[in-house]
Short mmCIF file of C-alpha atoms and ligand atoms in Angstrom, two decimals:
data_model
loop_
_atom_site.label_atom_id
_atom_site.label_comp_id
_atom_site.label_asym_id
_atom_site.label_seq_id
_atom_site.Cartn_x
_atom_site.Cartn_y
_atom_site.Cartn_z
CA UNK A 3 129.10 119.41 126.91
CA UNK A 4 131.95 116.97 126.23
CA UNK A 5 131.47 114.52 123.36
CA UNK A 6 129.21 111.85 124.86
CA UNK A 7 130.04 109.36 122.12
CA UNK A 8 133.54 109.02 123.63
CA UNK A 9 132.18 108.25 127.10
CA UNK A 10 131.59 104.92 128.77
CA UNK A 11 128.05 103.74 129.49
CA UNK A 12 128.74 104.30 133.19
CA UNK A 13 129.68 107.93 132.54
CA UNK A 14 126.69 108.51 130.25
CA UNK A 15 124.26 107.04 132.79
CA UNK A 16 125.70 109.32 135.49
CA UNK A 17 125.28 112.39 133.27
CA UNK A 18 121.66 111.53 132.62
CA UNK A 19 120.88 110.64 136.22
CA UNK A 20 122.47 113.91 137.33
CA UNK A 21 120.50 115.96 134.82
CA UNK A 22 123.63 117.15 133.02
CA UNK A 23 122.48 115.64 129.74
CA UNK A 24 119.11 114.42 128.58
CA UNK A 25 118.66 110.95 127.14
CA UNK A 26 117.43 112.62 123.95
CA UNK A 27 120.68 114.61 123.63
CA UNK A 28 122.75 111.49 124.21
CA UNK A 29 120.72 109.51 121.67
CA UNK A 30 120.88 112.28 119.08
CA UNK A 31 124.67 112.52 119.47
CA UNK A 32 124.98 108.81 118.70
CA UNK A 33 122.55 109.02 115.77
CA UNK A 34 124.65 111.90 114.41
CA UNK A 35 127.82 109.86 114.81
CA UNK A 36 126.19 106.95 112.96
CA UNK A 37 125.14 109.33 110.17
CA UNK A 38 128.71 110.64 109.95
CA UNK A 39 130.65 107.37 109.84
CA UNK A 40 128.42 104.38 109.16
CA UNK A 41 128.49 104.72 105.39
CA UNK A 42 132.16 103.74 105.77
CA UNK A 43 131.92 101.32 108.71
CA UNK A 44 128.58 99.67 107.88
CA UNK A 45 128.06 98.40 111.41
CA UNK A 46 124.28 98.83 111.17
CA UNK A 47 121.75 97.02 108.99
CA UNK A 48 118.94 99.16 110.36
CA UNK A 49 118.98 102.38 112.37
CA UNK A 50 115.75 102.93 114.31
CA UNK A 51 116.01 106.70 114.88
CA UNK A 52 112.34 107.19 115.70
CA UNK A 53 112.17 104.27 118.12
CA UNK A 54 115.40 105.37 119.80
CA UNK A 55 114.30 108.98 120.29
CA UNK A 56 110.93 107.82 121.60
CA UNK A 57 112.64 105.55 124.15
CA UNK A 58 114.95 108.40 125.13
CA UNK A 59 112.04 110.79 125.64
CA UNK A 60 110.41 108.22 127.93
CA UNK A 61 113.56 108.12 130.09
CA UNK A 62 113.66 111.92 130.26
CA UNK A 63 109.99 111.99 131.25
CA UNK A 64 110.60 109.45 134.00
CA UNK A 65 113.46 111.50 135.36
CA UNK A 66 111.38 114.68 135.24
CA UNK A 67 108.68 112.88 137.20
CA UNK A 68 111.23 111.95 139.84
CA UNK A 69 110.99 108.22 139.15
CA UNK A 70 113.90 105.92 139.95
CA UNK A 71 116.16 105.25 136.93
CA UNK A 72 118.06 101.99 136.47
CA UNK A 73 121.86 102.02 136.22
CA UNK A 74 121.83 102.10 132.40
CA UNK A 75 118.77 104.30 131.83
CA UNK A 76 119.12 106.43 128.73
CA UNK A 77 122.26 104.66 127.50
CA UNK A 78 122.19 103.74 123.79
CA UNK A 79 122.69 100.12 122.78
CA UNK A 80 123.18 98.46 119.39
CA UNK A 81 121.60 95.02 118.98
CA UNK A 82 122.89 92.23 116.76
CA UNK A 83 120.35 91.45 114.06
CA UNK A 84 119.91 87.92 115.41
CA UNK A 85 117.50 89.09 118.14
CA UNK A 86 113.88 90.00 117.51
CA UNK A 87 112.53 93.43 118.39
CA UNK A 88 108.83 93.94 117.78
CA UNK A 89 108.15 95.69 114.48
CA UNK A 90 111.84 96.29 113.76
CA UNK A 91 113.32 94.54 110.69
CA UNK A 92 115.26 91.42 111.71
CA UNK A 93 117.26 89.76 108.94
CA UNK A 94 119.95 87.70 110.70
CA UNK A 95 122.19 88.93 107.89
CA UNK A 96 120.22 86.78 105.45
CA UNK A 97 118.19 87.46 102.34
CA UNK A 98 115.72 84.82 103.44
CA UNK A 99 114.39 87.10 106.20
CA UNK A 100 114.57 90.34 104.24
CA UNK A 101 111.59 92.49 105.10
CA UNK A 102 110.49 90.40 108.08
CA UNK A 103 109.28 92.43 111.04
CA UNK A 104 108.89 90.16 114.04
CA UNK A 105 105.65 90.41 116.00
CA UNK A 106 107.37 90.12 119.38
CA UNK A 107 110.39 91.19 121.45
CA UNK A 108 113.13 88.75 122.36
CA UNK A 109 113.68 88.50 126.12
CA UNK A 110 117.00 90.32 125.77
CA UNK A 111 115.35 93.25 123.97
CA UNK A 112 112.46 93.26 126.44
CA UNK A 113 114.91 93.51 129.33
CA UNK A 114 116.91 96.21 127.56
CA UNK A 115 113.73 98.22 127.17
CA UNK A 116 112.66 97.64 130.78
CA UNK A 117 116.04 98.93 131.96
CA UNK A 118 115.50 102.16 130.02
CA UNK A 119 118.33 101.59 127.56
CA UNK A 120 117.82 103.07 124.11
CA UNK A 121 118.03 100.68 121.17
CA UNK A 122 119.71 102.49 118.27
CA UNK A 123 119.22 99.74 115.72
CA UNK A 124 120.29 96.35 114.47
CA UNK A 125 123.87 95.45 113.66
CA UNK A 126 125.45 93.55 110.80
CA UNK A 127 126.50 89.92 111.12
CA UNK A 128 127.51 86.90 109.12
CA UNK A 129 124.42 85.20 107.76
CA UNK A 130 122.72 83.22 110.55
CA UNK A 131 125.79 83.92 112.73
CA UNK A 132 127.95 81.55 110.68
CA UNK A 133 131.32 83.10 110.11
CA UNK A 134 134.15 85.07 111.69
CA UNK A 135 134.40 88.20 109.56
CA UNK A 136 130.92 89.54 108.56
CA UNK A 137 131.95 88.79 104.98
CA UNK A 138 129.12 86.24 104.84
CA UNK A 139 126.48 88.88 105.55
CA UNK A 140 124.05 89.05 102.63
CA UNK A 141 124.16 92.84 103.01
CA UNK A 142 127.91 93.41 102.59
CA UNK A 143 130.68 93.34 105.19
CA UNK A 144 131.44 95.67 108.09
CA UNK A 145 134.80 97.47 108.24
CA UNK A 146 137.08 97.32 111.25
CA UNK A 147 137.36 100.89 112.62
CA UNK A 148 141.09 100.25 113.20
CA UNK A 149 141.59 99.70 109.46
CA UNK A 150 138.56 99.76 107.20
CA UNK A 151 140.18 97.33 104.75
CA UNK A 152 140.15 94.63 107.46
CA UNK A 153 137.45 92.48 109.02
CA UNK A 154 135.86 93.38 112.38
CA UNK A 155 135.52 89.72 113.31
CA UNK A 156 132.31 87.75 113.24
CA UNK A 157 129.73 86.77 113.31
CA UNK A 158 128.87 89.81 115.44
CA UNK A 159 131.31 92.18 113.72
CA UNK A 160 128.68 94.92 113.47
CA UNK A 161 128.17 95.12 117.23
CA UNK A 162 131.88 95.31 118.04
CA UNK A 163 132.63 97.71 115.19
CA UNK A 164 129.82 100.01 116.40
CA UNK A 165 131.62 100.22 119.76
CA UNK A 166 135.07 100.83 118.27
CA UNK A 167 133.64 103.48 115.91
CA UNK A 168 131.95 105.27 118.86
CA UNK A 169 128.54 104.74 117.29
CA UNK A 170 127.27 103.09 120.48
CA UNK A 171 128.68 102.64 124.01
CA UNK A 172 127.01 99.24 124.45
CA UNK A 173 126.03 96.40 122.15
CA UNK A 174 124.53 92.94 122.25
CA UNK A 175 126.06 89.95 120.51
CA UNK A 176 125.53 86.20 120.43
CA UNK A 177 128.26 83.62 120.84
CA UNK A 178 127.92 80.08 119.49
CA UNK A 179 131.60 79.44 118.82
CA UNK A 180 133.22 82.81 119.51
CA UNK A 181 131.02 85.42 117.82
CA UNK A 182 131.11 87.84 120.75
CA UNK A 183 134.70 87.29 121.90
CA UNK A 184 136.52 87.16 118.55
CA UNK A 185 134.99 90.43 117.22
CA UNK A 186 135.74 91.98 120.62
CA UNK A 187 139.38 90.90 120.32
CA UNK A 188 140.00 92.18 116.81
CA UNK A 189 138.27 95.54 117.37
CA UNK A 190 139.97 96.26 120.70
CA UNK A 191 136.71 96.08 122.67
CA UNK A 192 135.29 93.87 125.41
CA UNK A 193 133.01 90.94 124.59
CA UNK A 194 131.57 88.51 127.12
CA UNK A 195 129.92 85.16 126.50
CA UNK A 196 127.87 84.36 129.62
CA UNK A 197 127.36 80.83 130.95
CA UNK A 198 125.10 78.93 128.54
CA UNK A 199 121.59 79.30 129.96
CA UNK A 200 122.57 82.43 131.88
CA UNK A 201 121.02 84.66 129.22
CA UNK A 202 117.78 83.86 127.43
CA UNK A 203 117.58 82.50 123.89
CA UNK A 204 113.89 83.46 123.59
CA UNK A 205 113.64 85.49 120.40
CA UNK A 206 117.21 84.72 119.34
CA UNK A 207 117.04 83.26 115.83
CA UNK A 208 118.46 79.80 116.45
CA UNK A 209 121.69 78.59 114.86
CA UNK A 210 122.91 75.86 117.21
CA UNK A 211 120.54 75.69 120.15
CA UNK A 212 122.83 73.83 122.54
CA UNK A 213 125.55 76.49 122.07
CA UNK A 214 123.85 79.84 121.27
CA UNK A 215 124.42 82.39 124.04
CA UNK A 216 123.52 86.08 123.85
CA UNK A 217 125.79 88.42 125.75
CA UNK A 218 127.17 91.91 126.34
CA UNK A 219 129.70 93.92 124.32
CA UNK A 220 131.18 97.20 125.56
CA UNK A 221 134.33 99.31 125.60
CA UNK A 222 135.04 98.60 129.29
CA UNK A 223 134.71 95.56 131.52
CA UNK A 224 132.46 97.37 134.00
CA UNK A 225 130.10 98.47 131.22
CA UNK A 226 129.91 94.88 129.98
CA UNK A 227 129.11 93.70 133.51
CA UNK A 228 126.35 96.29 133.92
CA UNK A 229 124.82 95.18 130.63
CA UNK A 230 125.20 91.51 131.58
CA UNK A 231 123.27 92.15 134.80
CA UNK A 232 120.44 93.84 132.89
CA UNK A 233 119.99 91.09 130.29
CA UNK A 234 120.88 88.02 132.38
CA UNK A 235 118.89 85.74 134.65
CA UNK A 236 116.22 83.10 134.49
CA UNK A 237 113.58 83.20 131.76
CA UNK A 238 110.71 80.70 131.87
CA UNK A 239 110.32 81.17 128.08
CA UNK A 240 113.67 79.44 127.45
CA UNK A 241 113.68 75.76 128.41
CA UNK A 242 117.46 75.73 128.96
CA UNK A 243 117.54 78.91 131.04
CA UNK A 244 119.22 78.38 134.41
CA UNK A 245 116.88 79.08 137.35
CA UNK A 246 119.44 80.93 139.45
CA UNK A 247 120.35 84.57 140.01
CA UNK A 248 122.96 86.24 137.78
CA UNK A 249 126.40 85.93 139.42
CA UNK A 250 127.41 89.31 140.87
CA UNK A 251 129.36 90.40 137.83
CA UNK A 252 129.15 94.12 138.58
CA UNK A 253 130.66 93.80 142.06
CA UNK A 254 133.36 91.55 140.58
CA UNK A 255 134.22 94.09 137.88
CA UNK A 256 134.45 96.85 140.48
CA UNK A 257 136.62 94.68 142.72
CA UNK A 258 138.92 93.74 139.85
CA UNK A 259 139.39 97.36 138.86
CA UNK A 260 141.27 97.78 142.15
CA UNK A 261 144.05 95.81 140.49
CA UNK A 262 144.64 93.23 143.21
CA UNK A 263 144.68 89.59 142.08
CA UNK A 264 146.43 88.17 145.14
CA UNK A 265 145.69 84.48 145.43
CA UNK A 266 144.00 84.15 142.03
CA UNK A 267 145.26 81.14 140.06
CA UNK A 268 145.40 81.65 136.29
CA UNK A 269 145.52 78.42 134.30
CA UNK A 270 147.64 78.58 131.15
CA UNK A 271 146.36 75.90 128.80
CA UNK A 272 149.37 73.89 127.60
CA UNK A 273 147.61 72.95 124.37
CA UNK A 274 147.13 76.67 123.58
CA UNK A 275 150.81 77.47 123.96
CA UNK A 276 150.96 79.34 120.70
CA UNK A 277 150.97 76.76 117.96
CA UNK A 278 149.04 78.23 115.06
CA UNK A 279 148.96 81.70 116.62
CA UNK A 280 150.75 84.74 115.21
CA UNK A 281 153.98 85.58 117.09
CA UNK A 282 152.78 89.16 117.67
CA UNK A 283 149.60 87.86 119.29
CA UNK A 284 151.57 85.53 121.55
CA UNK A 285 153.96 88.35 122.51
CA UNK A 286 151.11 90.66 123.53
CA UNK A 287 149.48 87.80 125.41
CA UNK A 288 152.65 86.93 127.33
CA UNK A 289 153.22 90.58 128.29
CA UNK A 290 149.66 90.70 129.61
CA UNK A 291 150.20 87.52 131.63
CA UNK A 292 153.31 89.12 133.17
CA UNK A 293 151.23 92.17 134.04
CA UNK A 294 148.63 89.95 135.73
CA UNK A 295 151.29 88.22 137.82
CA UNK A 296 152.53 91.63 138.97
CA UNK A 297 149.01 92.16 140.35
CA UNK A 298 149.49 89.11 142.54
CA UNK A 299 148.03 86.37 140.36
CA UNK A 300 149.71 82.99 140.27
CA UNK A 301 150.17 81.22 136.92
CA UNK A 302 149.74 77.43 136.75
CA UNK A 303 150.05 75.23 133.67
CA UNK A 304 147.01 73.08 133.01
CA UNK A 305 146.64 70.42 130.37
CA UNK A 306 143.40 70.05 128.43
CA UNK A 307 144.29 67.24 126.01
CA UNK A 308 140.90 67.13 124.27
CA UNK A 309 140.82 70.80 123.30
CA UNK A 310 142.54 69.82 120.05
CA UNK A 311 139.34 68.03 119.00
CA UNK A 312 137.06 70.98 119.82
CA UNK A 313 137.06 72.50 116.33
CA UNK A 314 136.13 69.28 114.48
CA UNK A 315 133.50 68.40 117.12
CA UNK A 316 132.01 71.89 116.86
CA UNK A 317 131.84 71.63 113.05
CA UNK A 318 129.68 68.53 113.44
CA UNK A 319 127.46 69.68 116.31
CA UNK A 320 126.80 73.25 115.11
CA UNK A 321 125.97 72.33 111.48
CA UNK A 322 123.80 69.40 112.67
CA UNK A 323 121.73 71.65 114.89
CA UNK A 324 121.63 74.34 112.20
CA UNK A 325 120.33 71.92 109.57
CA UNK A 326 117.42 71.19 111.87
CA UNK A 327 116.81 74.79 113.03
CA UNK A 328 116.94 76.28 109.55
CA UNK A 329 114.33 73.87 108.20
CA UNK A 330 111.69 76.39 109.28
CA UNK A 331 112.74 78.82 106.55
CA UNK A 332 110.55 77.29 103.90
CA UNK A 333 109.15 80.30 102.08
CA UNK A 334 105.78 79.74 103.70
CA UNK A 335 106.01 81.06 107.22
CA UNK A 336 108.48 83.95 107.07
CA UNK A 337 110.22 86.37 104.76
CA UNK A 338 111.23 85.52 101.23
CA UNK A 339 109.07 83.42 98.88
CA UNK A 340 110.24 82.56 95.38
CA UNK A 341 108.29 80.88 92.58
CA UNK A 342 104.82 81.24 94.12
CA UNK A 343 103.19 81.71 90.72
CA UNK A 344 100.59 78.97 90.58
CA UNK A 345 102.87 77.00 88.26
CA UNK A 346 105.41 75.68 90.75
CA UNK A 347 104.50 73.05 93.34
CA UNK A 348 104.82 73.76 97.05
CA UNK A 349 107.98 71.68 97.18
CA UNK A 350 109.45 73.65 94.28
CA UNK A 351 108.59 76.94 96.01
CA UNK A 352 110.43 75.77 99.11
CA UNK A 353 113.43 74.66 97.14
CA UNK A 354 113.58 77.84 94.99
CA UNK A 355 113.18 80.01 98.10
CA UNK A 356 115.94 78.25 100.01
CA UNK A 357 118.23 78.31 97.01
CA UNK A 358 117.75 82.05 96.50
CA UNK A 359 117.57 82.98 100.18
CA UNK A 360 120.57 81.23 101.73
CA UNK A 361 124.19 82.14 100.99
CA UNK A 362 126.98 79.62 100.26
CA UNK A 363 128.26 79.24 103.84
CA UNK A 364 124.78 78.58 105.22
CA UNK A 365 124.17 76.01 102.49
CA UNK A 366 127.48 74.36 103.30
CA UNK A 367 126.50 74.05 106.96
CA UNK A 368 123.02 72.71 106.17
CA UNK A 369 124.51 70.06 103.90
CA UNK A 370 127.20 69.08 106.39
CA UNK A 371 124.65 68.83 109.18
CA UNK A 372 122.10 66.91 107.15
CA UNK A 373 124.80 64.42 106.22
CA UNK A 374 126.08 64.07 109.79
CA UNK A 375 122.58 63.39 111.10
CA UNK A 376 121.50 60.99 108.39
CA UNK A 377 120.72 57.42 109.25
CA UNK A 378 123.81 55.25 109.42
CA UNK A 379 126.11 58.24 109.95
CA UNK A 380 124.69 59.58 113.18
CA UNK A 381 126.87 57.44 115.46
CA UNK A 382 130.00 58.02 113.42
CA UNK A 383 129.67 61.81 113.31
CA UNK A 384 127.17 63.51 115.60
CA UNK A 385 127.42 60.80 118.26
CA UNK A 386 131.22 60.92 118.25
CA UNK A 387 131.20 64.70 118.47
CA UNK A 388 128.94 64.56 121.51
CA UNK A 389 131.40 62.19 123.18
CA UNK A 390 134.23 64.62 122.47
CA UNK A 391 132.08 67.32 124.03
CA UNK A 392 131.90 65.29 127.24
CA UNK A 393 135.68 64.83 127.24
CA UNK A 394 136.21 68.57 126.80
CA UNK A 395 133.87 69.25 129.72
CA UNK A 396 135.95 66.84 131.82
CA UNK A 397 139.11 68.70 130.80
CA UNK A 398 137.58 71.95 132.01
CA UNK A 399 136.38 70.40 135.27
CA UNK A 400 139.83 69.00 135.99
CA UNK A 401 141.54 72.27 135.03
CA UNK A 402 139.30 74.25 137.37
CA UNK A 403 140.52 72.14 140.26
CA UNK A 404 143.96 73.64 139.70
CA UNK A 405 143.03 77.12 138.52
CA UNK A 406 140.30 79.68 139.22
CA UNK A 407 140.14 80.79 135.58
CA UNK A 408 141.84 79.69 132.37
CA UNK A 409 143.48 82.21 130.07
CA UNK A 410 144.56 82.24 126.42
CA UNK A 411 144.73 84.64 123.51
CA UNK A 412 141.14 85.11 122.29
CA UNK A 413 141.99 84.45 118.68
CA UNK A 414 145.14 83.22 116.91
CA UNK A 415 145.43 86.24 114.61
CA UNK A 416 144.71 89.95 114.46
CA UNK A 417 142.10 91.43 112.10
CA UNK A 418 142.84 90.11 108.63
CA UNK A 419 142.26 91.89 105.28
CA UNK A 420 138.95 91.34 103.50
CA UNK A 421 139.03 88.37 101.16
CA UNK A 422 142.07 86.74 102.69
CA UNK A 423 140.20 83.80 104.28
CA UNK A 424 137.01 83.44 102.25
CA UNK A 425 138.32 80.99 99.67
CA UNK A 426 139.10 78.27 102.24
CA UNK A 427 136.41 77.68 104.89
CA UNK A 428 138.91 76.00 107.22
CA UNK A 429 141.05 79.16 107.37
CA UNK A 430 137.96 81.06 108.49
CA UNK A 431 137.03 78.38 111.05
CA UNK A 432 140.49 78.69 112.66
CA UNK A 433 139.56 82.17 113.94
CA UNK A 434 137.63 80.41 116.72
CA UNK A 435 140.28 77.85 117.64
CA UNK A 436 140.62 79.20 121.20
CA UNK A 437 137.02 80.18 121.83
CA UNK A 438 135.11 77.05 120.79
CA UNK A 439 136.03 74.78 123.75
CA UNK A 440 134.17 77.13 126.12
CA UNK A 441 131.01 76.86 124.04
CA UNK A 442 131.15 73.07 124.01
CA UNK A 443 131.57 73.10 127.79
CA UNK A 444 128.93 75.78 128.40
CA UNK A 445 131.01 78.01 130.64
CA UNK A 446 131.55 81.76 130.40
CA UNK A 447 134.38 83.50 128.56
CA UNK A 448 135.36 87.12 128.07
CA UNK A 449 137.77 88.86 125.72
CA UNK A 450 139.53 91.93 127.09
CA UNK A 451 141.99 94.08 125.08
CA UNK A 452 145.56 93.20 126.08
CA UNK A 453 147.71 95.19 123.64
CA UNK A 454 148.59 95.62 119.99
CA UNK A 455 150.38 93.58 117.35
CA UNK A 456 151.40 95.44 114.19
CA UNK A 457 149.17 98.29 115.29
CA UNK A 458 146.09 96.09 115.58
CA UNK A 459 144.29 94.99 118.77
CA UNK A 460 144.90 91.69 120.55
CA UNK A 461 142.44 90.20 123.02
CA UNK A 462 143.06 88.05 126.09
CA UNK A 463 140.42 85.43 126.81
CA UNK A 464 139.44 84.54 130.37
CA UNK A 465 137.38 81.37 130.84
CA UNK A 466 135.58 80.51 134.09
CA UNK A 467 133.52 77.60 135.46
CA UNK A 468 129.80 77.56 134.66
CA UNK A 469 127.88 80.14 136.69
CA UNK A 470 131.14 81.69 137.91
CA UNK A 471 130.92 84.52 135.37
CA UNK A 472 131.94 86.93 138.13
CA UNK A 473 135.48 85.49 138.15
CA UNK A 474 136.19 86.46 134.55
CA UNK A 475 134.94 89.99 135.17
CA UNK A 476 137.23 90.35 138.16
CA UNK A 477 140.33 89.24 136.25
CA UNK A 478 139.25 91.18 133.15
CA UNK A 479 138.82 94.43 135.09
CA UNK A 480 142.21 93.91 136.72
CA UNK A 481 143.81 93.49 133.30
CA UNK A 482 142.03 96.62 132.08
CA UNK A 483 143.37 98.55 135.08
CA UNK A 484 146.87 97.91 133.72
CA UNK A 485 146.35 97.98 129.93
CA UNK A 486 143.63 100.65 129.76
CA UNK A 487 141.20 100.91 126.87
CA UNK A 488 142.54 100.92 123.29
CA UNK A 489 141.79 103.92 121.10
CA UNK A 490 141.55 103.36 117.34
CA UNK A 491 142.75 106.00 114.87
CA UNK A 492 140.19 108.70 113.97
CA UNK A 493 137.86 107.62 111.20
N1 LIG B 652 132.70 81.41 113.62
C1 LIG B 652 131.95 80.34 114.20
C2 LIG B 652 131.03 79.75 113.17
O1 LIG B 652 131.07 80.19 112.09
C3 LIG B 652 131.21 80.83 115.41
C4 LIG B 652 129.98 81.57 115.09
C5 LIG B 652 129.24 82.08 116.28
O2 LIG B 652 129.72 82.10 117.42
N2 LIG B 652 127.99 82.47 116.03
O3 LIG B 652 130.25 78.90 113.43
#
């Protein structure tokens, strides 16, 4: 049998459905791959071999009994450690949740299980999903399979690195400011942020509740669409879940793969014309735009004048919401507890626990957010940022009158070496310069590989109107039909 770890999820599912490979064989091949390379990549915080093989055996039994299998049955998936899975350690990349085994499944994990996918384990991430490199994980960084001395992006670097290292054909991420798309871009894989409310936040450890969006990661656009369909759709357990069917992302990906974009208007955002982006990234992006026009797409310039305020607005809104959400980690209800010795007061236990349990970036965000929300400052900071958010939404609405989707590079720079941006938080925040506006608006965005710069992957971002996720899959699949998938050097 050919090496299943090099196959797409679509190919693996077909092998299993056709009886050419068992789900157990496929799972074992991926567990073997993880055993062979993950000591160097460190994409996983926890590998659940027993749970994975048990899930695989259940798929094989179903098939043997002649039961109908879903389109991704038996396909392995790696899950970012921000989502709960019953009984499986969930740390969110933080010491404060070390050893915590959640008593329930997140909706995403529940749907993954119901679809017969096989969860391999939990992937590394920046602590509480704050960061762009996985260097803020309390458990050490993940290496980029293209060059292990460079970052795989973040916060969901583990999920994207697992794909690029052929440790898993599918992965789940979460995107608050770019944490699915930016790791996708710098690892040469596909990462899609669905419309906010299009995928459930139930069981997703909250960072910034008005922005957090779980979504699919894969090596091809069609695989991402198939995963999106499985995890998406209304969930009564999430109060901001949209009560509407998932846009037909799979049909759109299949249509796009035909390579015809006749009549599709691509909006080039004037304000993202390359200032602050590496020349190599801009060159790869422009070549990809040329390729898209050859498929029949029309390019229009659109101006989004408020996008320049997206980063500062985000760094008020996200820390504000985080300072409130992270108040629950008090040493009493979950995970770590420090100083509970009968000598310290309850307040001291909370303070000692939070001091020992949170890393420097998380503390920075909590302090920023607490300040921005404090009485007398609320209007000047949080209130202002919310107004900017409205203006950015108006920019998107106006732009979508002229264009069907907006396009930009996903990130201003290729994968950078470890340590090169950790001393100045602002340099790290810039990684999400092009992705954050979409989060503030709430629409969907996808990163699709569009070429290389200095031998490292570059991603093209496609942004669509809310609940028009299908559009980005169509354009993304068309791009992929020209560029192909990117293959990293052998590990
Ligand atoms: N890098 C951004 C931040 O640190 C985005 C994180 C994310 O999308 N989870 O906040």
